[in-house]
Coordinates of C-alpha atoms and ligand atoms in Angstrom, one line a residue:
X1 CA 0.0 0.0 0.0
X2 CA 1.4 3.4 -1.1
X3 CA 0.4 6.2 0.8
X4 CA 1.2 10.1 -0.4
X5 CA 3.0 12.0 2.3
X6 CA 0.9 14.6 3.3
X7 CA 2.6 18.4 3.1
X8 CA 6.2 19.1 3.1
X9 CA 7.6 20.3 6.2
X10 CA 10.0 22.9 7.4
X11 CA 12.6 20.0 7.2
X12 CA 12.0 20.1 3.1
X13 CA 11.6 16.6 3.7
X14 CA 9.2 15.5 0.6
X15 CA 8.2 11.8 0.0
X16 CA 11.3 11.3 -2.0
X17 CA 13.5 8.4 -2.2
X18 CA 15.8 7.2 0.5
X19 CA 18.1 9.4 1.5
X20 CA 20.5 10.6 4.6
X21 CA 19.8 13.0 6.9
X22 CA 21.6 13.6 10.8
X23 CA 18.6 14.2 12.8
X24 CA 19.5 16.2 16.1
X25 CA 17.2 16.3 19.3
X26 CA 17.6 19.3 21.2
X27 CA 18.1 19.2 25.2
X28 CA 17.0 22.0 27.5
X29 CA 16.0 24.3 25.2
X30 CA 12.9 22.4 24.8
X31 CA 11.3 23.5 27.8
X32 CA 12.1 27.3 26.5
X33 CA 8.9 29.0 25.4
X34 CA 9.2 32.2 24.0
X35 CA 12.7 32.1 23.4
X36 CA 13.0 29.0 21.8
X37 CA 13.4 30.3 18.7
X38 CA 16.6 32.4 19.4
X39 CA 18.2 29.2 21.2
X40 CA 17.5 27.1 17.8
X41 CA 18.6 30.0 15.7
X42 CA 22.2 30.2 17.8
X43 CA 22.4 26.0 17.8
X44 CA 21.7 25.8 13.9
X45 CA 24.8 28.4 13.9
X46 CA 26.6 26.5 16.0
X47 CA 26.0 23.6 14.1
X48 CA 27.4 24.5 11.0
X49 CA 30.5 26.3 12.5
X50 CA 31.3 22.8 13.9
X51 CA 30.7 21.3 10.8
X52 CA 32.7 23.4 8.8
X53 CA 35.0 21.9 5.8
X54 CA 32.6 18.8 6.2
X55 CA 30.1 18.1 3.1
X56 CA 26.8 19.5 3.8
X57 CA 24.0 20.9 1.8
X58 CA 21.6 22.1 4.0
X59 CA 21.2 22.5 8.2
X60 CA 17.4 23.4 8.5
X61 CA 15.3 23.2 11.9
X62 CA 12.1 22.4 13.2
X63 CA 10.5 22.7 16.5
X64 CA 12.4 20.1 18.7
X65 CA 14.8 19.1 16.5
X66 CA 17.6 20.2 13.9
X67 CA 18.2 18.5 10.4
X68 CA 21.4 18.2 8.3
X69 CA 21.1 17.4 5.0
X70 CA 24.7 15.6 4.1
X71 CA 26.2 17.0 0.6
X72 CA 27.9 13.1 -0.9
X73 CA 31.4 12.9 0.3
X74 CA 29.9 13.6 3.8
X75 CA 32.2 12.4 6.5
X76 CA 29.8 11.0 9.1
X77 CA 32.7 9.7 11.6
X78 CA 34.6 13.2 11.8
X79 CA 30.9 14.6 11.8
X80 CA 30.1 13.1 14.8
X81 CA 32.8 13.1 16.9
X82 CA 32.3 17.2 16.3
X83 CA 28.4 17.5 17.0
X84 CA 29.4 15.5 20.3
X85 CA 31.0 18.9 21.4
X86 CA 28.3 21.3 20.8
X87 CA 26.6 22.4 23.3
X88 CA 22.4 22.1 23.2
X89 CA 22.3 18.6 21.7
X90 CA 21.0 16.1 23.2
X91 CA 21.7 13.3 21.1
X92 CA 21.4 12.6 17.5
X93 CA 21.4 9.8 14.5
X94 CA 22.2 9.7 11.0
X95 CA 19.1 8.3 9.4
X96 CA 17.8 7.4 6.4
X97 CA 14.8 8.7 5.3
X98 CA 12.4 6.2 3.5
X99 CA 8.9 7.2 1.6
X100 CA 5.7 7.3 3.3
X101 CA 5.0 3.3 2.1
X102 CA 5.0 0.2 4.7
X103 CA 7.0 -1.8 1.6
X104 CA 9.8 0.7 1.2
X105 CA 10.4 1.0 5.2
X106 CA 10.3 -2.6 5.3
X107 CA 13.4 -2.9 2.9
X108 CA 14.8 0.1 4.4
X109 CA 15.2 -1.4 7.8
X110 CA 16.0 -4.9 6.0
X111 CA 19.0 -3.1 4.3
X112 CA 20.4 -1.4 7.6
X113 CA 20.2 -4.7 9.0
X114 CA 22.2 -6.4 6.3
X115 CA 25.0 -3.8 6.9
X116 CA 25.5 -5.2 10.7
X117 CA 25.9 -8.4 12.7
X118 CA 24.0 -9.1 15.9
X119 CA 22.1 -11.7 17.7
X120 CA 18.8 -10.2 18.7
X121 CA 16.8 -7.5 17.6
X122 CA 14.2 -5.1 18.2
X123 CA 12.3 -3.2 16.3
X124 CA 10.5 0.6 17.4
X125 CA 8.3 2.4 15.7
X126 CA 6.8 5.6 16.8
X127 CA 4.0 7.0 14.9
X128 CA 4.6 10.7 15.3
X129 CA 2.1 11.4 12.6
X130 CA -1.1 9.7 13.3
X131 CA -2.3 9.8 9.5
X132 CA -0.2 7.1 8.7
X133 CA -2.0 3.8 8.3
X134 CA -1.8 1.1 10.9
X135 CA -0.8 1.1 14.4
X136 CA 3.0 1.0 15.5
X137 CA 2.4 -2.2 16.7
X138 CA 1.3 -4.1 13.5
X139 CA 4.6 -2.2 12.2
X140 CA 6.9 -3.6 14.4
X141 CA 5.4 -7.2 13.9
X142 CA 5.5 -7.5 10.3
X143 CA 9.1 -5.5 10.1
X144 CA 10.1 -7.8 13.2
X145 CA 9.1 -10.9 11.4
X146 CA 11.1 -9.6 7.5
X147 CA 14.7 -9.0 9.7
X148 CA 14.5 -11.9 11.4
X149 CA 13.8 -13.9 8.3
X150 CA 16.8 -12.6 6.7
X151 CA 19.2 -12.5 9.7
X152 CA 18.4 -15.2 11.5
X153 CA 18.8 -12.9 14.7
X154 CA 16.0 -13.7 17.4
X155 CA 14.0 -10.9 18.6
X156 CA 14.6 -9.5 22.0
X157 CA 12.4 -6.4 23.2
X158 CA 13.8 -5.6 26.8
X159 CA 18.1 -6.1 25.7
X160 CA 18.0 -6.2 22.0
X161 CA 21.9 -5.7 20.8
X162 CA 20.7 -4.1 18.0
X163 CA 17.6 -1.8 17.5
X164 CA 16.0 -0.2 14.6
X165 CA 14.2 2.7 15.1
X166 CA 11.7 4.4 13.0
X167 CA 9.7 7.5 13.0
X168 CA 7.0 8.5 11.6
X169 CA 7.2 12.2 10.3
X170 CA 5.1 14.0 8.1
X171 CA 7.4 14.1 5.2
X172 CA 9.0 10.5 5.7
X173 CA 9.8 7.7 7.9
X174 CA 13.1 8.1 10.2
X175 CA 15.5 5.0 10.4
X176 CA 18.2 5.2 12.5
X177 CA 20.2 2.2 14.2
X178 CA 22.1 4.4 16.8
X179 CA 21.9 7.4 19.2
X180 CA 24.6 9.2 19.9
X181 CA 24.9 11.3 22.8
X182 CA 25.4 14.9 22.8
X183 CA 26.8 16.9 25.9
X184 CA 23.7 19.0 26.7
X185 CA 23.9 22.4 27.9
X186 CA 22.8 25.3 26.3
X187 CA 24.0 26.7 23.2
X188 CA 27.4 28.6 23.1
X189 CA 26.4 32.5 22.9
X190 CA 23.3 32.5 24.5
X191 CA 24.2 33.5 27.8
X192 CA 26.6 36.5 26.9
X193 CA 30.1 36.8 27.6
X194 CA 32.3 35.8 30.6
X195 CA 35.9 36.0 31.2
X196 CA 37.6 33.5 32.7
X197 CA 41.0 33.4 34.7
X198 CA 43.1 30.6 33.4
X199 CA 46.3 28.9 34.6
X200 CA 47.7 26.2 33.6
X201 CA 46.0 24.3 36.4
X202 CA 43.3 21.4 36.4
X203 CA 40.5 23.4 38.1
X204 CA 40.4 26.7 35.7
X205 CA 39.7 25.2 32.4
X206 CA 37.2 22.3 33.3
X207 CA 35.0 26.0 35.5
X208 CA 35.5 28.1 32.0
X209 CA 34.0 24.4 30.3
X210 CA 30.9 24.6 32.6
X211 CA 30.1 28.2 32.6
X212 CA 30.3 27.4 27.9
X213 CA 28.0 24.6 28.5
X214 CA 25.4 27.1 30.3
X215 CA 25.6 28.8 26.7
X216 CA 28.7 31.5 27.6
X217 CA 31.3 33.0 25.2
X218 CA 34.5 32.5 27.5
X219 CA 37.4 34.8 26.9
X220 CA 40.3 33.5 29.0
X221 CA 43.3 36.1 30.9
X222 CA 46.2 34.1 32.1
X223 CA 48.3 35.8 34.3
X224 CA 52.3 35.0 33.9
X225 CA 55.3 36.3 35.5
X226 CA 57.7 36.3 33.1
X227 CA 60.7 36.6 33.1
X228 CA 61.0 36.5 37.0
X229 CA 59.4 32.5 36.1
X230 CA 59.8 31.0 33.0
X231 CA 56.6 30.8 30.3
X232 CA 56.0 27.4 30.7
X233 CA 52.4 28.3 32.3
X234 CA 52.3 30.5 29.2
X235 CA 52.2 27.5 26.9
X236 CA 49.7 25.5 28.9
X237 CA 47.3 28.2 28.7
X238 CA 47.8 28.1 25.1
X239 CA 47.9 24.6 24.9
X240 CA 44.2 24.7 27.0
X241 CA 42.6 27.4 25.5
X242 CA 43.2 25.5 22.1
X243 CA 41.6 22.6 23.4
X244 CA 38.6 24.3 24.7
X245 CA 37.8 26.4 21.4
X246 CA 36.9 23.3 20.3
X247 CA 34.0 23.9 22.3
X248 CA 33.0 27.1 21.5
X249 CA 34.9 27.5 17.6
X250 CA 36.6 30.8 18.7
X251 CA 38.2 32.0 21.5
X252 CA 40.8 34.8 22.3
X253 CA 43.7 34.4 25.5
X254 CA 44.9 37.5 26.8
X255 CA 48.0 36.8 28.7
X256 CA 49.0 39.9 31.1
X257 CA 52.7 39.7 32.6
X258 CA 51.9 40.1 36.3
X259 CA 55.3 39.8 38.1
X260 CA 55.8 43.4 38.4
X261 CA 52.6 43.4 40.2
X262 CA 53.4 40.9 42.4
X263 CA 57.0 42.3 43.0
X264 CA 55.3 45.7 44.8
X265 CA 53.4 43.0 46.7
X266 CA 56.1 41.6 48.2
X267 CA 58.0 44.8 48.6
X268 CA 54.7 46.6 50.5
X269 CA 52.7 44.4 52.1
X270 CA 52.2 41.5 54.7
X271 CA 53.8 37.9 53.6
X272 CA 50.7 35.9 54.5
X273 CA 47.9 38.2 52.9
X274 CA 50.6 37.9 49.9
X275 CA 48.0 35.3 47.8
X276 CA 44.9 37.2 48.8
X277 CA 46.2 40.4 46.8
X278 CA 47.9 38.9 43.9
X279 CA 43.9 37.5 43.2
X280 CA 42.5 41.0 43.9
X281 CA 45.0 42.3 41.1
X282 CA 44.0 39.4 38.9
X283 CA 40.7 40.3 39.8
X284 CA 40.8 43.9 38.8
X285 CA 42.8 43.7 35.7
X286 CA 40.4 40.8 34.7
X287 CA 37.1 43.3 35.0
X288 CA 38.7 45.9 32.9
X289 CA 39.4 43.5 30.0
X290 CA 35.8 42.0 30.5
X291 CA 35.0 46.0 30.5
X292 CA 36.8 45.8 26.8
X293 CA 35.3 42.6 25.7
X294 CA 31.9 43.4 26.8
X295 CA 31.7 40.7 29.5
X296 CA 29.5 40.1 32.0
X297 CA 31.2 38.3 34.3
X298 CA 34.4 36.6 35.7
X299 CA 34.6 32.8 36.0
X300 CA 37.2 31.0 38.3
X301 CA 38.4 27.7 39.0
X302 CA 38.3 27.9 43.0
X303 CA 36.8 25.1 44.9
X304 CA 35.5 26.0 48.9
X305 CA 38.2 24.8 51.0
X306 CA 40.6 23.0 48.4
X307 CA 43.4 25.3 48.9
X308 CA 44.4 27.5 52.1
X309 CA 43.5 30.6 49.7
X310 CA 40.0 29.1 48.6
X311 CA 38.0 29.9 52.1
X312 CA 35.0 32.4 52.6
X313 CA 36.5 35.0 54.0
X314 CA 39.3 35.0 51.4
X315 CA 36.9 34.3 48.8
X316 CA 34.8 37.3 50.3
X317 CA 37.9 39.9 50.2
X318 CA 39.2 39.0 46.7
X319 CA 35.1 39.4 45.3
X320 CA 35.3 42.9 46.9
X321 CA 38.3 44.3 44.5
X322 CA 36.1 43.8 41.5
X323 CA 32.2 45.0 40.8
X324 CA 31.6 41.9 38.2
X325 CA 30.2 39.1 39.4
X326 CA 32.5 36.2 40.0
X327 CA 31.1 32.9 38.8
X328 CA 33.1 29.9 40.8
X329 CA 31.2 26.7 38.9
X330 CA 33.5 24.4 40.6
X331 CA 32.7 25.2 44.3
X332 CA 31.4 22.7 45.6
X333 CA 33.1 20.0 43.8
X334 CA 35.5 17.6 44.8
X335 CA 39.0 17.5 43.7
X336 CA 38.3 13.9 42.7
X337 CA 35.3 15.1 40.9
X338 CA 37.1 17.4 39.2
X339 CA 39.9 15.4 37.7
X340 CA 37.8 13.0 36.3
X341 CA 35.5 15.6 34.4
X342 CA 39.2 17.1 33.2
X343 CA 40.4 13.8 32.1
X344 CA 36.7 13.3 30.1
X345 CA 37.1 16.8 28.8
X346 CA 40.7 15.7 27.5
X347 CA 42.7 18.9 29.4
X348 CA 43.7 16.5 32.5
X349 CA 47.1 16.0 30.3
X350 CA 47.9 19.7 29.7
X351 CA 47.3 20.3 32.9
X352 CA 49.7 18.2 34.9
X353 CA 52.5 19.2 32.9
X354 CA 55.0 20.6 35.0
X355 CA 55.3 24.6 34.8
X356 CA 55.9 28.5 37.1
X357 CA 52.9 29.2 37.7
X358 CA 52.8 33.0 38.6
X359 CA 51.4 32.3 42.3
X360 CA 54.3 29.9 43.0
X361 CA 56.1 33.3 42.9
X362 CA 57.3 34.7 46.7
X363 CA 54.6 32.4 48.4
X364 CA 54.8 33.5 51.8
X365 CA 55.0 29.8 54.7
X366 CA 51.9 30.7 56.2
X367 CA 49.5 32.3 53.9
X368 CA 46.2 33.7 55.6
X369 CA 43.3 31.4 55.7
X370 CA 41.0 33.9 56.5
X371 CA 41.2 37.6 55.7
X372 CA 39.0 41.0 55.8
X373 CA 38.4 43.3 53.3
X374 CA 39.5 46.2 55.9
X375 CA 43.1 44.7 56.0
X376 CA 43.1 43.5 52.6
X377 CA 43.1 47.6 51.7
X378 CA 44.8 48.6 54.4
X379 CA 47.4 46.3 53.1
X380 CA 46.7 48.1 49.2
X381 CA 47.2 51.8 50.8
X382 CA 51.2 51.2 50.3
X383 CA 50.5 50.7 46.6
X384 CA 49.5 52.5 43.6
X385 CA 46.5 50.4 42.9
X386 CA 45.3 52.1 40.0
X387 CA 48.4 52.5 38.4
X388 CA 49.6 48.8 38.9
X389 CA 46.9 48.4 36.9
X390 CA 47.3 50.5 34.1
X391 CA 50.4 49.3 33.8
X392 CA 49.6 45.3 33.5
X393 CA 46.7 46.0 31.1
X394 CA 50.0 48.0 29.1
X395 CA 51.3 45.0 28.5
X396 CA 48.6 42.7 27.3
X397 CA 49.3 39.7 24.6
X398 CA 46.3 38.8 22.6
X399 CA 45.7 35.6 20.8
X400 CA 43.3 34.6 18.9
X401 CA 42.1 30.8 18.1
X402 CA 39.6 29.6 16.3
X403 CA 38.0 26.0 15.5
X404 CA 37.9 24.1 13.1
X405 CA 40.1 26.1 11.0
X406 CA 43.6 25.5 11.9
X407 CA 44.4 29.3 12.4
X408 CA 47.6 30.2 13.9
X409 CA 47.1 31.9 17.4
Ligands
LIG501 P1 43.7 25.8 39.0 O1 43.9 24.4 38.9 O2 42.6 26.4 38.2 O3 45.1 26.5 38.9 P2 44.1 25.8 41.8 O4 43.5 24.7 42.6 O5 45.6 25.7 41.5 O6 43.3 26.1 40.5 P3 44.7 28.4 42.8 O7 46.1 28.3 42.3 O8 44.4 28.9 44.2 O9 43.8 27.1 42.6 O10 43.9 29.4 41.8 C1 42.6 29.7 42.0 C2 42.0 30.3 40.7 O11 42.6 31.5 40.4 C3 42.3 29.4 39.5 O12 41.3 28.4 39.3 C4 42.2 30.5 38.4 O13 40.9 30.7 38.1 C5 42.8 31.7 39.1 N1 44.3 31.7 38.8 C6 45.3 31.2 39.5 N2 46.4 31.4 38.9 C7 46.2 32.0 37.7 C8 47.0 32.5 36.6 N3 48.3 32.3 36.6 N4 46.3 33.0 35.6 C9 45.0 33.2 35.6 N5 44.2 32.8 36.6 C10 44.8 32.2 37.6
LIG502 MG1 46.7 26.8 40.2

């Protein structure tokens, strides 16, 4: 029995003959309402800037869910390994979609089949447009029954080791054989910019990685004090942010030589409120460039209590140097926690690479677990606060990266 697909949807998708599409399911933003569309909008975007340099002829969305038509040469491996990083996808298949006919799906499904090995089956079909004839039931049976003809496979519906999916939309039926899942989140861009305060550390890239999957722009500041240290933390950072643009397809590092900084520090003020200060003067040169960049906020990688420097009152007195809000995703994470989301996130490596990192410089022995904002600038009044600044934001290197391209930074 032939039945006519009815209208054409958004998707294009007419009641041609089989052919490949990469059907996406969106995460959270299906519970947006009214600004759904804007999330889409930004995701399709996203979309294609991931898929850059790969064959494709059309990326085209519909309420919950984005299509990409393949162009032929499409390289589906290298195209999924890259929609696994975008933020806002849930999960997604590369189907093929068959005609509106019970025949042609039947052979559809019987020629995915033939392209794998496997010992039970299942078949699923979900009716998503009721005008199609039959129930999903009588579908599954009778598609059930063809496969295992030909493969011999038994049927198993609660641990199949295969299952065939179909769907049926108003321009086609969906097959698909696999689901692969996406990292959820919310689009990159939708939530504005942050900056973010990078070492070379474990903590600070996996904080600026949660604050892009809640749909940020990160621009990243490392602070280095060359050439009192050497630059290895320099190359981390660069080594990290390169890694995360693959995240977020372009990024810029701003790398700000702070040992100056930290040398009046040392001449001027107490030994143990040493660590509190040099992170106020992160803090402050940070704002301005978010000032520049048109951020919104500062993201770091503290965690409560991981590190003598990481309590609430030092947390307290280093938020009061700048008016920005600082985000701290990581705060109430374990260390353990956190190493194992680096390793997943692939940055673990860089990471624990030996390097100077700027606040290994002139560490006093007994830095101040807790601190006040009154001695904090009591401490400043021996220094030229503004002008400290001023100069560090002199002497700014900007890089830029961007993803997939291989641009030079
Ligand atoms: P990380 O692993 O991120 O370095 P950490 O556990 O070593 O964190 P600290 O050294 O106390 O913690 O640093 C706390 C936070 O301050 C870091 O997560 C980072 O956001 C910021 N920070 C520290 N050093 C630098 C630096 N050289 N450049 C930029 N930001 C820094
Ligand atoms: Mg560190």
């Amino acid at each position: 029995m032939t039945q006519t697909a009815p209208e054409t949807n958004r998707s294009g998708a007419g009641a041609a003959k089989e052919r490949p599409v990469v059907v996406v399911r969106l995460g959270e933003i299906t519970l947006k309402k009214r600004n759904r569309p804007f999330f889409v909008r930004q995701l399709g975007r996203n979309i294609r800037r991931a898929l850059q340099g790969i064959a494709v002829r059309d990326v085209e969305w519909g309420p919950n869910r984005i299509l990409i038509a393949p162009a032929p040469d499409f390289d589906w491996p290298e195209a999924s390994e890259r929609l696994r990083r975008v933020f806002g996808l849930r999960n997604f298949s590369l189907c093929q979609v068959l005609p509106w006919d019970v025949d042609a799906i039947r052979e559809g499904v019987l020629r995915m089949a033939a392209e794998r090995s496997f010992e039970s089956f299942r078949i699923s079909v979900q009716r998503s447009d009721k005008r199609f004839p039959g129930t999903s039931q009588e579908l599954e049976r009778s598609i059930g029954a063809a496969v295992k003809a030909a493969s011999g496979a038994r049927v198993d519906l609660s641990h199949p080791e295969a299952t065939f999916h179909v769907e049926i939309m108003p321009g086609g039926a969906y097959l698909h054989s696999e689901r692969i899942e996406g990292p959820g989140g919310l689009p990159v861009g939708v939530s504005g910019r942050v900056v973010s305060l990078l070492s070379g550390g474990i903590d600070s890239p996996v904080a600026a990685w949660r604050t892009m999957s809640r749909g940020c722009q990160v621009t990243f500041v490392h602070f280095q004090s060359f050439p009192y240290l050497d630059a290895s933390s320099r190359d981390k950072a660069i080594a990290l942010v390169g890694l995360l643009t693959r995240w977020q397809y372009k990024s810029r590092l701003h790398v700000v030589s702070f040992g100056d900084v930290q040398h009046q520090i040392v001449a001027s003020c107490p030994p143990p409120l040493r660590v509190v200060l040099y992170r106020r003067f992160m803090l402050r040169i940070a704002e301005a460039i978010a000032g520049r960049e048109g951020a919104e906020a500062l993201v770091t990688g503290e965690s409560l209590g991981q590190v003598s420097s990481q309590t609430l009152s030092n947390m307290a007195t280093i938020d009061r140097a700048a008016t920005l809000p600082v985000l701290r995703p990581l705060v109430g994470r374990d260390k353990e926690q956190i190493i194992e989301e680096a390793r997943a996130l692939g940055t673990y490596e860089t990471s624990i690479e030996p390097d100077q990192d700027c606040c290994t410089l002139f560490v006093p022995r007994n830095p101040a677990t807790h601190s006040t904002v009154a001695e904090a600038e009591e401490a400043e009044r021996a220094l030229d606060v503004a002008a400290l600044v001023e100069q560090a934001l002199a002497n700014v290197e900007t890089l830029e990266f961007s993803w997939p391209e291989t641009a030079e930074p």
